[in-house]
mmCIF file of N, CA and C in Angstrom:
data_model
loop_
_atom_site.group_PDB
_atom_site.id
_atom_site.type_symbol
_atom_site.label_atom_id
_atom_site.label_comp_id
_atom_site.label_asym_id
_atom_site.label_seq_id
_atom_site.Cartn_x
_atom_site.Cartn_y
_atom_site.Cartn_z
ATOM 1 N N MET T 288 70.689 179.822 -102.250
ATOM 2 C CA MET T 288 70.038 178.524 -102.332
ATOM 3 C C MET T 288 69.497 178.181 -100.953
ATOM 4 N N ASP T 289 68.226 178.348 -100.761
ATOM 5 C CA ASP T 289 67.642 178.076 -99.455
ATOM 6 C C ASP T 289 67.199 176.629 -99.289
ATOM 7 N N PHE T 290 67.384 175.802 -100.302
ATOM 8 C CA PHE T 290 66.988 174.397 -100.192
ATOM 9 C C PHE T 290 68.150 173.496 -99.798
ATOM 10 N N ILE T 291 69.330 174.080 -99.680
ATOM 11 C CA ILE T 291 70.516 173.300 -99.330
ATOM 12 C C ILE T 291 71.468 174.214 -98.549
ATOM 13 N N ARG T 292 72.235 173.635 -97.623
ATOM 14 C CA ARG T 292 73.195 174.456 -96.880
ATOM 15 C C ARG T 292 74.500 173.691 -96.691
ATOM 16 N N LYS T 293 75.581 174.442 -96.627
ATOM 17 C CA LYS T 293 76.902 173.851 -96.424
ATOM 18 C C LYS T 293 77.064 173.527 -94.947
ATOM 19 N N ILE T 294 77.655 172.374 -94.648
ATOM 20 C CA ILE T 294 77.860 172.001 -93.246
ATOM 21 C C ILE T 294 79.320 172.234 -92.871
ATOM 22 N N GLY T 295 79.590 172.314 -91.579
ATOM 23 C CA GLY T 295 80.931 172.597 -91.084
ATOM 24 C C GLY T 295 81.931 171.495 -91.374
ATOM 25 N N ARG T 296 83.178 171.869 -91.466
ATOM 26 C CA ARG T 296 84.256 170.914 -91.753
ATOM 27 C C ARG T 296 84.494 169.943 -90.608
ATOM 28 N N ASN T 297 84.206 170.336 -89.394
ATOM 29 C CA ASN T 297 84.494 169.491 -88.230
ATOM 30 C C ASN T 297 83.396 168.486 -87.924
ATOM 31 N N GLU T 298 82.295 168.565 -88.628
ATOM 32 C CA GLU T 298 81.183 167.653 -88.360
ATOM 33 C C GLU T 298 81.468 166.272 -88.952
ATOM 34 N N ILE T 299 81.157 165.230 -88.194
ATOM 35 C CA ILE T 299 81.353 163.857 -88.666
ATOM 36 C C ILE T 299 80.289 163.543 -89.710
ATOM 37 N N VAL T 300 80.735 163.030 -90.850
ATOM 38 C CA VAL T 300 79.825 162.726 -91.952
ATOM 39 C C VAL T 300 79.901 161.241 -92.259
ATOM 40 N N LYS T 301 78.767 160.558 -92.187
ATOM 41 C CA LYS T 301 78.727 159.124 -92.476
ATOM 42 C C LYS T 301 78.123 158.833 -93.842
ATOM 43 N N ILE T 302 77.229 159.697 -94.301
ATOM 44 C CA ILE T 302 76.510 159.436 -95.546
ATOM 45 C C ILE T 302 76.620 160.638 -96.473
ATOM 46 N N THR T 303 77.088 160.408 -97.698
ATOM 47 C CA THR T 303 77.041 161.419 -98.753
ATOM 48 C C THR T 303 76.766 160.713 -100.065
ATOM 49 N N THR T 304 76.052 161.372 -100.948
ATOM 50 C CA THR T 304 75.677 160.730 -102.206
ATOM 51 C C THR T 304 75.719 161.729 -103.355
ATOM 52 N N PRO T 305 76.843 161.860 -104.048
ATOM 53 C CA PRO T 305 76.898 162.815 -105.149
ATOM 54 C C PRO T 305 76.530 162.208 -106.499
ATOM 55 N N VAL T 306 75.828 162.965 -107.296
ATOM 56 C CA VAL T 306 75.543 162.600 -108.678
ATOM 57 C C VAL T 306 75.486 163.903 -109.463
ATOM 58 N N LEU T 307 76.231 164.005 -110.547
ATOM 59 C CA LEU T 307 76.195 165.195 -111.383
ATOM 60 C C LEU T 307 75.320 164.907 -112.598
ATOM 61 N N ILE T 308 74.279 165.701 -112.765
ATOM 62 C CA ILE T 308 73.350 165.544 -113.885
ATOM 63 C C ILE T 308 73.617 166.658 -114.888
ATOM 64 N N THR T 309 73.745 166.310 -116.160
ATOM 65 C CA THR T 309 73.900 167.308 -117.210
ATOM 66 C C THR T 309 72.598 167.398 -117.993
ATOM 67 N N TRP T 310 72.037 168.596 -118.045
ATOM 68 C CA TRP T 310 70.777 168.834 -118.739
ATOM 69 C C TRP T 310 71.010 168.927 -120.240
ATOM 70 N N TYR T 311 69.952 168.880 -121.006
ATOM 71 C CA TYR T 311 70.020 168.940 -122.464
ATOM 72 C C TYR T 311 70.647 170.241 -122.957
ATOM 73 N N ASP T 312 70.548 171.323 -122.177
ATOM 74 C CA ASP T 312 71.106 172.614 -122.590
ATOM 75 C C ASP T 312 72.567 172.789 -122.164
ATOM 76 N N GLY T 313 73.161 171.734 -121.588
ATOM 77 C CA GLY T 313 74.558 171.773 -121.192
ATOM 78 C C GLY T 313 74.808 172.185 -119.756
ATOM 79 N N LYS T 314 73.794 172.692 -119.068
ATOM 80 C CA LYS T 314 73.955 173.085 -117.665
ATOM 81 C C LYS T 314 74.021 171.834 -116.797
ATOM 82 N N SER T 315 74.755 171.932 -115.704
ATOM 83 C CA SER T 315 74.893 170.798 -114.787
ATOM 84 C C SER T 315 74.181 171.081 -113.474
ATOM 85 N N ARG T 316 73.810 170.020 -112.800
ATOM 86 C CA ARG T 316 73.134 170.145 -111.509
ATOM 87 C C ARG T 316 73.635 169.030 -110.596
ATOM 88 N N LEU T 317 74.022 169.392 -109.383
ATOM 89 C CA LEU T 317 74.478 168.415 -108.408
ATOM 90 C C LEU T 317 73.269 167.850 -107.682
ATOM 91 N N CYS T 318 73.135 166.543 -107.677
ATOM 92 C CA CYS T 318 71.988 165.874 -107.058
ATOM 93 C C CYS T 318 72.495 164.774 -106.127
ATOM 94 N N GLY T 319 71.570 164.168 -105.419
ATOM 95 C CA GLY T 319 71.907 163.041 -104.558
ATOM 96 C C GLY T 319 71.367 161.741 -105.126
ATOM 97 N N ASP T 320 72.103 160.669 -104.922
ATOM 98 C CA ASP T 320 71.639 159.334 -105.301
ATOM 99 C C ASP T 320 71.124 158.684 -104.019
ATOM 100 N N PHE T 321 69.818 158.688 -103.835
ATOM 101 C CA PHE T 321 69.218 158.252 -102.580
ATOM 102 C C PHE T 321 68.666 156.824 -102.630
ATOM 103 N N ARG T 322 69.159 155.998 -103.547
ATOM 104 C CA ARG T 322 68.654 154.618 -103.633
ATOM 105 C C ARG T 322 68.908 153.836 -102.350
ATOM 106 N N ALA T 323 70.087 153.961 -101.765
ATOM 107 C CA ALA T 323 70.377 153.252 -100.507
ATOM 108 C C ALA T 323 69.489 153.780 -99.389
ATOM 109 N N PHE T 324 69.323 155.090 -99.311
ATOM 110 C CA PHE T 324 68.451 155.707 -98.309
ATOM 111 C C PHE T 324 67.020 155.189 -98.462
ATOM 112 N N ASN T 325 66.534 155.132 -99.698
ATOM 113 C CA ASN T 325 65.163 154.674 -99.955
ATOM 114 C C ASN T 325 64.940 153.227 -99.532
ATOM 115 N N SER T 326 65.977 152.411 -99.596
ATOM 116 C CA SER T 326 65.811 151.001 -99.219
ATOM 117 C C SER T 326 65.553 150.837 -97.718
ATOM 118 N N TYR T 327 65.884 151.852 -96.918
ATOM 119 C CA TYR T 327 65.661 151.794 -95.472
ATOM 120 C C TYR T 327 64.402 152.534 -95.021
ATOM 121 N N THR T 328 63.751 153.226 -95.922
ATOM 122 C CA THR T 328 62.569 154.002 -95.531
ATOM 123 C C THR T 328 61.297 153.210 -95.783
ATOM 124 N N LYS T 329 60.295 153.493 -94.982
ATOM 125 C CA LYS T 329 58.995 152.848 -95.157
ATOM 126 C C LYS T 329 58.244 153.534 -96.292
ATOM 127 N N ALA T 330 57.511 152.739 -97.037
ATOM 128 C CA ALA T 330 56.706 153.307 -98.114
ATOM 129 C C ALA T 330 55.563 154.119 -97.518
ATOM 130 N N ASN T 331 55.317 155.268 -98.092
ATOM 131 C CA ASN T 331 54.220 156.128 -97.669
ATOM 132 C C ASN T 331 52.958 155.631 -98.361
ATOM 133 N N ARG T 332 52.006 155.158 -97.615
ATOM 134 C CA ARG T 332 50.812 154.529 -98.181
ATOM 135 C C ARG T 332 49.662 155.497 -98.451
ATOM 136 N N ASN T 333 49.884 156.788 -98.267
ATOM 137 C CA ASN T 333 48.816 157.736 -98.569
ATOM 138 C C ASN T 333 48.577 157.755 -100.071
ATOM 139 N N PRO T 334 47.351 157.542 -100.504
ATOM 140 C CA PRO T 334 47.095 157.561 -101.944
ATOM 141 C C PRO T 334 47.196 158.976 -102.499
ATOM 142 N N ILE T 335 47.644 159.075 -103.725
ATOM 143 C CA ILE T 335 47.670 160.375 -104.388
ATOM 144 C C ILE T 335 46.228 160.741 -104.721
ATOM 145 N N PRO T 336 45.794 161.959 -104.378
ATOM 146 C CA PRO T 336 44.392 162.335 -104.619
ATOM 147 C C PRO T 336 44.026 162.295 -106.101
ATOM 148 N N ARG T 337 42.823 161.898 -106.364
ATOM 149 C CA ARG T 337 42.328 161.888 -107.735
ATOM 150 C C ARG T 337 41.975 163.318 -108.144
ATOM 151 N N ILE T 338 42.054 163.589 -109.425
ATOM 152 C CA ILE T 338 41.828 164.945 -109.925
ATOM 153 C C ILE T 338 40.452 165.487 -109.536
ATOM 154 N N PRO T 339 39.353 164.735 -109.662
ATOM 155 C CA PRO T 339 38.050 165.291 -109.257
ATOM 156 C C PRO T 339 38.016 165.713 -107.781
ATOM 157 N N HIS T 340 38.650 164.930 -106.922
ATOM 158 C CA HIS T 340 38.698 165.271 -105.499
ATOM 159 C C HIS T 340 39.510 166.551 -105.285
ATOM 160 N N ALA T 341 40.637 166.658 -105.974
ATOM 161 C CA ALA T 341 41.476 167.851 -105.854
ATOM 162 C C ALA T 341 40.730 169.087 -106.347
ATOM 163 N N LEU T 342 40.010 168.965 -107.459
ATOM 164 C CA LEU T 342 39.248 170.101 -107.991
ATOM 165 C C LEU T 342 38.106 170.493 -107.062
ATOM 166 N N GLU T 343 37.501 169.512 -106.418
ATOM 167 C CA GLU T 343 36.427 169.786 -105.463
ATOM 168 C C GLU T 343 36.961 170.610 -104.287
ATOM 169 N N LYS T 344 38.122 170.231 -103.771
ATOM 170 C CA LYS T 344 38.720 170.987 -102.666
ATOM 171 C C LYS T 344 39.159 172.373 -103.131
ATOM 172 N N LEU T 345 39.647 172.449 -104.358
ATOM 173 C CA LEU T 345 40.090 173.720 -104.907
ATOM 174 C C LEU T 345 38.926 174.694 -105.066
ATOM 175 N N ALA T 346 37.764 174.180 -105.426
ATOM 176 C CA ALA T 346 36.577 175.023 -105.608
ATOM 177 C C ALA T 346 36.148 175.688 -104.301
ATOM 178 N N LYS T 347 36.458 175.064 -103.169
ATOM 179 C CA LYS T 347 36.080 175.599 -101.860
ATOM 180 C C LYS T 347 37.145 176.538 -101.283
ATOM 181 N N ALA T 348 38.268 176.664 -101.958
ATOM 182 C CA ALA T 348 39.384 177.451 -101.424
ATOM 183 C C ALA T 348 39.078 178.943 -101.433
ATOM 184 N N LYS T 349 39.521 179.611 -100.395
ATOM 185 C CA LYS T 349 39.370 181.060 -100.315
ATOM 186 C C LYS T 349 40.491 181.740 -101.101
ATOM 187 N N TYR T 350 41.686 181.167 -101.028
ATOM 188 C CA TYR T 350 42.842 181.691 -101.747
ATOM 189 C C TYR T 350 43.453 180.575 -102.578
ATOM 190 N N ILE T 351 43.943 180.937 -103.741
ATOM 191 C CA ILE T 351 44.630 179.980 -104.606
ATOM 192 C C ILE T 351 45.993 180.578 -104.934
ATOM 193 N N THR T 352 47.046 179.795 -104.765
ATOM 194 C CA THR T 352 48.385 180.266 -105.086
ATOM 195 C C THR T 352 48.966 179.441 -106.222
ATOM 196 N N LYS T 353 49.948 179.997 -106.856
ATOM 197 C CA LYS T 353 50.617 179.309 -107.955
ATOM 198 C C LYS T 353 51.868 178.630 -107.403
ATOM 199 N N MET T 354 52.048 177.362 -107.724
ATOM 200 C CA MET T 354 53.214 176.614 -107.268
ATOM 201 C C MET T 354 54.007 176.179 -108.494
ATOM 202 N N VAL T 355 55.299 176.366 -108.457
ATOM 203 C CA VAL T 355 56.147 175.939 -109.561
ATOM 204 C C VAL T 355 56.304 174.426 -109.464
ATOM 205 N N CYS T 356 55.721 173.709 -110.405
ATOM 206 C CA CYS T 356 55.714 172.243 -110.335
ATOM 207 C C CYS T 356 57.103 171.635 -110.478
ATOM 208 N N MET T 357 57.974 172.282 -111.232
ATOM 209 C CA MET T 357 59.327 171.746 -111.391
ATOM 210 C C MET T 357 60.088 171.746 -110.067
ATOM 211 N N LYS T 358 59.682 172.599 -109.138
ATOM 212 C CA LYS T 358 60.341 172.666 -107.841
ATOM 213 C C LYS T 358 59.358 172.322 -106.737
ATOM 214 N N GLY T 359 58.356 171.539 -107.055
ATOM 215 C CA GLY T 359 57.309 171.205 -106.098
ATOM 216 C C GLY T 359 57.813 170.510 -104.860
ATOM 217 N N PHE T 360 58.766 169.588 -105.016
ATOM 218 C CA PHE T 360 59.293 168.872 -103.858
ATOM 219 C C PHE T 360 59.961 169.849 -102.894
ATOM 220 N N GLN T 361 60.635 170.851 -103.466
ATOM 221 C CA GLN T 361 61.384 171.786 -102.636
ATOM 222 C C GLN T 361 60.486 172.757 -101.871
ATOM 223 N N ASN T 362 59.186 172.669 -102.048
ATOM 224 C CA ASN T 362 58.256 173.459 -101.243
ATOM 225 C C ASN T 362 58.073 172.842 -99.861
ATOM 226 N N ASN T 363 58.504 171.612 -99.678
ATOM 227 C CA ASN T 363 58.354 170.903 -98.403
ATOM 228 C C ASN T 363 59.677 170.890 -97.650
ATOM 229 N N GLY T 364 59.624 171.250 -96.379
ATOM 230 C CA GLY T 364 60.826 171.243 -95.553
ATOM 231 C C GLY T 364 61.232 169.836 -95.146
ATOM 232 N N VAL T 365 62.452 169.717 -94.658
ATOM 233 C CA VAL T 365 62.986 168.455 -94.145
ATOM 234 C C VAL T 365 63.186 168.633 -92.640
ATOM 235 N N LYS T 366 62.784 167.654 -91.867
ATOM 236 C CA LYS T 366 62.972 167.726 -90.416
ATOM 237 C C LYS T 366 64.470 167.762 -90.097
ATOM 238 N N PRO T 367 64.859 168.552 -89.084
ATOM 239 C CA PRO T 367 66.288 168.681 -88.756
ATOM 240 C C PRO T 367 67.008 167.348 -88.528
ATOM 241 N N ASN T 368 66.353 166.375 -87.905
ATOM 242 C CA ASN T 368 67.024 165.092 -87.660
ATOM 243 C C ASN T 368 67.175 164.263 -88.936
ATOM 244 N N SER T 369 66.494 164.632 -90.013
ATOM 245 C CA SER T 369 66.622 163.918 -91.287
ATOM 246 C C SER T 369 67.655 164.552 -92.210
ATOM 247 N N MET T 370 68.015 165.791 -91.958
ATOM 248 C CA MET T 370 68.955 166.489 -92.842
ATOM 249 C C MET T 370 70.293 165.774 -92.955
ATOM 250 N N LYS T 371 70.765 165.189 -91.855
ATOM 251 C CA LYS T 371 72.074 164.521 -91.889
ATOM 252 C C LYS T 371 72.063 163.285 -92.782
ATOM 253 N N LEU T 372 70.888 162.777 -93.107
ATOM 254 C CA LEU T 372 70.774 161.614 -93.991
ATOM 255 C C LEU T 372 70.693 162.019 -95.459
ATOM 256 N N LEU T 373 70.485 163.298 -95.702
ATOM 257 C CA LEU T 373 70.299 163.799 -97.068
ATOM 258 C C LEU T 373 71.449 164.721 -97.441
ATOM 259 N N ARG T 374 72.643 164.171 -97.498
ATOM 260 C CA ARG T 374 73.835 164.965 -97.779
ATOM 261 C C ARG T 374 74.439 164.607 -99.124
ATOM 262 N N ILE T 375 75.048 165.614 -99.726
ATOM 263 C CA ILE T 375 75.794 165.403 -100.965
ATOM 264 C C ILE T 375 77.175 166.015 -100.777
ATOM 265 N N ILE T 376 78.140 165.503 -101.513
ATOM 266 C CA ILE T 376 79.517 165.983 -101.399
ATOM 267 C C ILE T 376 80.030 166.332 -102.786
ATOM 268 N N CYS T 377 80.825 167.385 -102.848
ATOM 269 C CA CYS T 377 81.469 167.770 -104.102
ATOM 270 C C CYS T 377 82.820 168.402 -103.773
ATOM 271 N N HIS T 378 83.511 168.893 -104.764
ATOM 272 C CA HIS T 378 84.864 169.423 -104.564
ATOM 273 C C HIS T 378 84.915 170.684 -103.696
ATOM 274 N N VAL T 379 83.796 171.348 -103.476
ATOM 275 C CA VAL T 379 83.793 172.574 -102.659
ATOM 276 C C VAL T 379 83.222 172.367 -101.266
ATOM 277 N N GLY T 380 82.815 171.147 -100.934
ATOM 278 C CA GLY T 380 82.335 170.888 -99.585
ATOM 279 C C GLY T 380 81.203 169.880 -99.504
ATOM 280 N N ILE T 381 80.659 169.777 -98.304
ATOM 281 C CA ILE T 381 79.552 168.858 -98.035
ATOM 282 C C ILE T 381 78.314 169.692 -97.733
ATOM 283 N N TYR T 382 77.208 169.307 -98.338
ATOM 284 C CA TYR T 382 75.956 170.042 -98.199
ATOM 285 C C TYR T 382 74.854 169.106 -97.732
ATOM 286 N N GLU T 383 73.865 169.676 -97.055
ATOM 287 C CA GLU T 383 72.691 168.897 -96.683
ATOM 288 C C GLU T 383 71.443 169.658 -97.108
ATOM 289 N N TYR T 384 70.437 168.898 -97.508
ATOM 290 C CA TYR T 384 69.185 169.492 -97.959
ATOM 291 C C TYR T 384 68.361 169.969 -96.770
ATOM 292 N N THR T 385 67.805 171.162 -96.895
ATOM 293 C CA THR T 385 66.875 171.698 -95.906
ATOM 294 C C THR T 385 65.441 171.625 -96.422
ATOM 295 N N ARG T 386 65.304 171.371 -97.727
ATOM 296 C CA ARG T 386 64.010 171.194 -98.380
ATOM 297 C C ARG T 386 64.020 169.815 -99.038
ATOM 298 N N MET T 387 62.859 169.269 -99.324
ATOM 299 C CA MET T 387 62.742 167.920 -99.893
ATOM 300 C C MET T 387 63.445 167.837 -101.254
ATOM 301 N N PRO T 388 64.453 166.957 -101.380
ATOM 302 C CA PRO T 388 65.124 166.798 -102.670
ATOM 303 C C PRO T 388 64.392 165.801 -103.574
ATOM 304 N N PHE T 389 64.739 165.842 -104.845
ATOM 305 C CA PHE T 389 64.245 164.833 -105.775
ATOM 306 C C PHE T 389 64.943 163.513 -105.462
ATOM 307 N N GLY T 390 64.267 162.407 -105.689
ATOM 308 C CA GLY T 390 64.886 161.099 -105.512
ATOM 309 C C GLY T 390 64.499 160.367 -104.244
ATOM 310 N N ILE T 391 63.813 161.031 -103.331
ATOM 311 C CA ILE T 391 63.359 160.377 -102.107
ATOM 312 C C ILE T 391 62.062 159.634 -102.422
ATOM 313 N N LYS T 392 61.948 158.410 -101.957
ATOM 314 C CA LYS T 392 60.799 157.561 -102.271
ATOM 315 C C LYS T 392 59.464 158.230 -101.939
ATOM 316 N N GLN T 393 59.401 158.934 -100.842
ATOM 317 C CA GLN T 393 58.141 159.535 -100.391
ATOM 318 C C GLN T 393 57.869 160.916 -100.986
ATOM 319 N N SER T 394 58.810 161.501 -101.693
ATOM 320 C CA SER T 394 58.671 162.883 -102.162
ATOM 321 C C SER T 394 57.386 163.138 -102.928
ATOM 322 N N ARG T 395 57.077 162.276 -103.861
ATOM 323 C CA ARG T 395 55.908 162.487 -104.714
ATOM 324 C C ARG T 395 54.625 162.514 -103.900
ATOM 325 N N ARG T 396 54.457 161.567 -102.999
ATOM 326 C CA ARG T 396 53.225 161.502 -102.208
ATOM 327 C C ARG T 396 53.138 162.634 -101.182
ATOM 328 N N ILE T 397 54.253 162.971 -100.566
ATOM 329 C CA ILE T 397 54.245 164.075 -99.601
ATOM 330 C C ILE T 397 53.904 165.381 -100.310
ATOM 331 N N THR T 398 54.483 165.602 -101.478
ATOM 332 C CA THR T 398 54.196 166.816 -102.239
ATOM 333 C C THR T 398 52.733 166.871 -102.641
ATOM 334 N N ALA T 399 52.192 165.754 -103.107
ATOM 335 C CA ALA T 399 50.775 165.721 -103.489
ATOM 336 C C ALA T 399 49.881 165.979 -102.282
ATOM 337 N N LYS T 400 50.219 165.386 -101.155
ATOM 338 C CA LYS T 400 49.410 165.541 -99.940
ATOM 339 C C LYS T 400 49.406 166.989 -99.456
ATOM 340 N N THR T 401 50.574 167.624 -99.440
ATOM 341 C CA THR T 401 50.639 169.002 -98.954
ATOM 342 C C THR T 401 50.045 169.995 -99.944
ATOM 343 N N SER T 402 50.080 169.686 -101.228
ATOM 344 C CA SER T 402 49.512 170.617 -102.211
ATOM 345 C C SER T 402 47.990 170.627 -102.167
ATOM 346 N N ILE T 403 47.381 169.569 -101.657
ATOM 347 C CA ILE T 403 45.922 169.500 -101.560
ATOM 348 C C ILE T 403 45.419 170.195 -100.305
ATOM 349 N N LYS T 404 46.253 170.309 -99.282
ATOM 350 C CA LYS T 404 45.822 170.930 -98.014
ATOM 351 C C LYS T 404 45.420 172.374 -98.203
#
């Protein structure tokens, strides 16, 4: 799992947010509840590009790659100083995200912005 890493036992942890999600097929996924984190972050005011604009830029592209939309947020890295704010805890340890997790207020706009570049 390159989108999350386990942190050391001796590190001081102030913020952790565990949420266990059960999918329709019975599989479980450990996620973070970032509502408190989102209340302290500034809203990203970049507009999401309109489809005609995105298609226009795509037409000029030299290379086109396929991106898995279900994991689109995880295509974006997290700055090292932000990782300590994006932690989850479970019975096997404390983890921090190294890639953009779901649930962050800015995730959707950042993902849209980087996918158009």
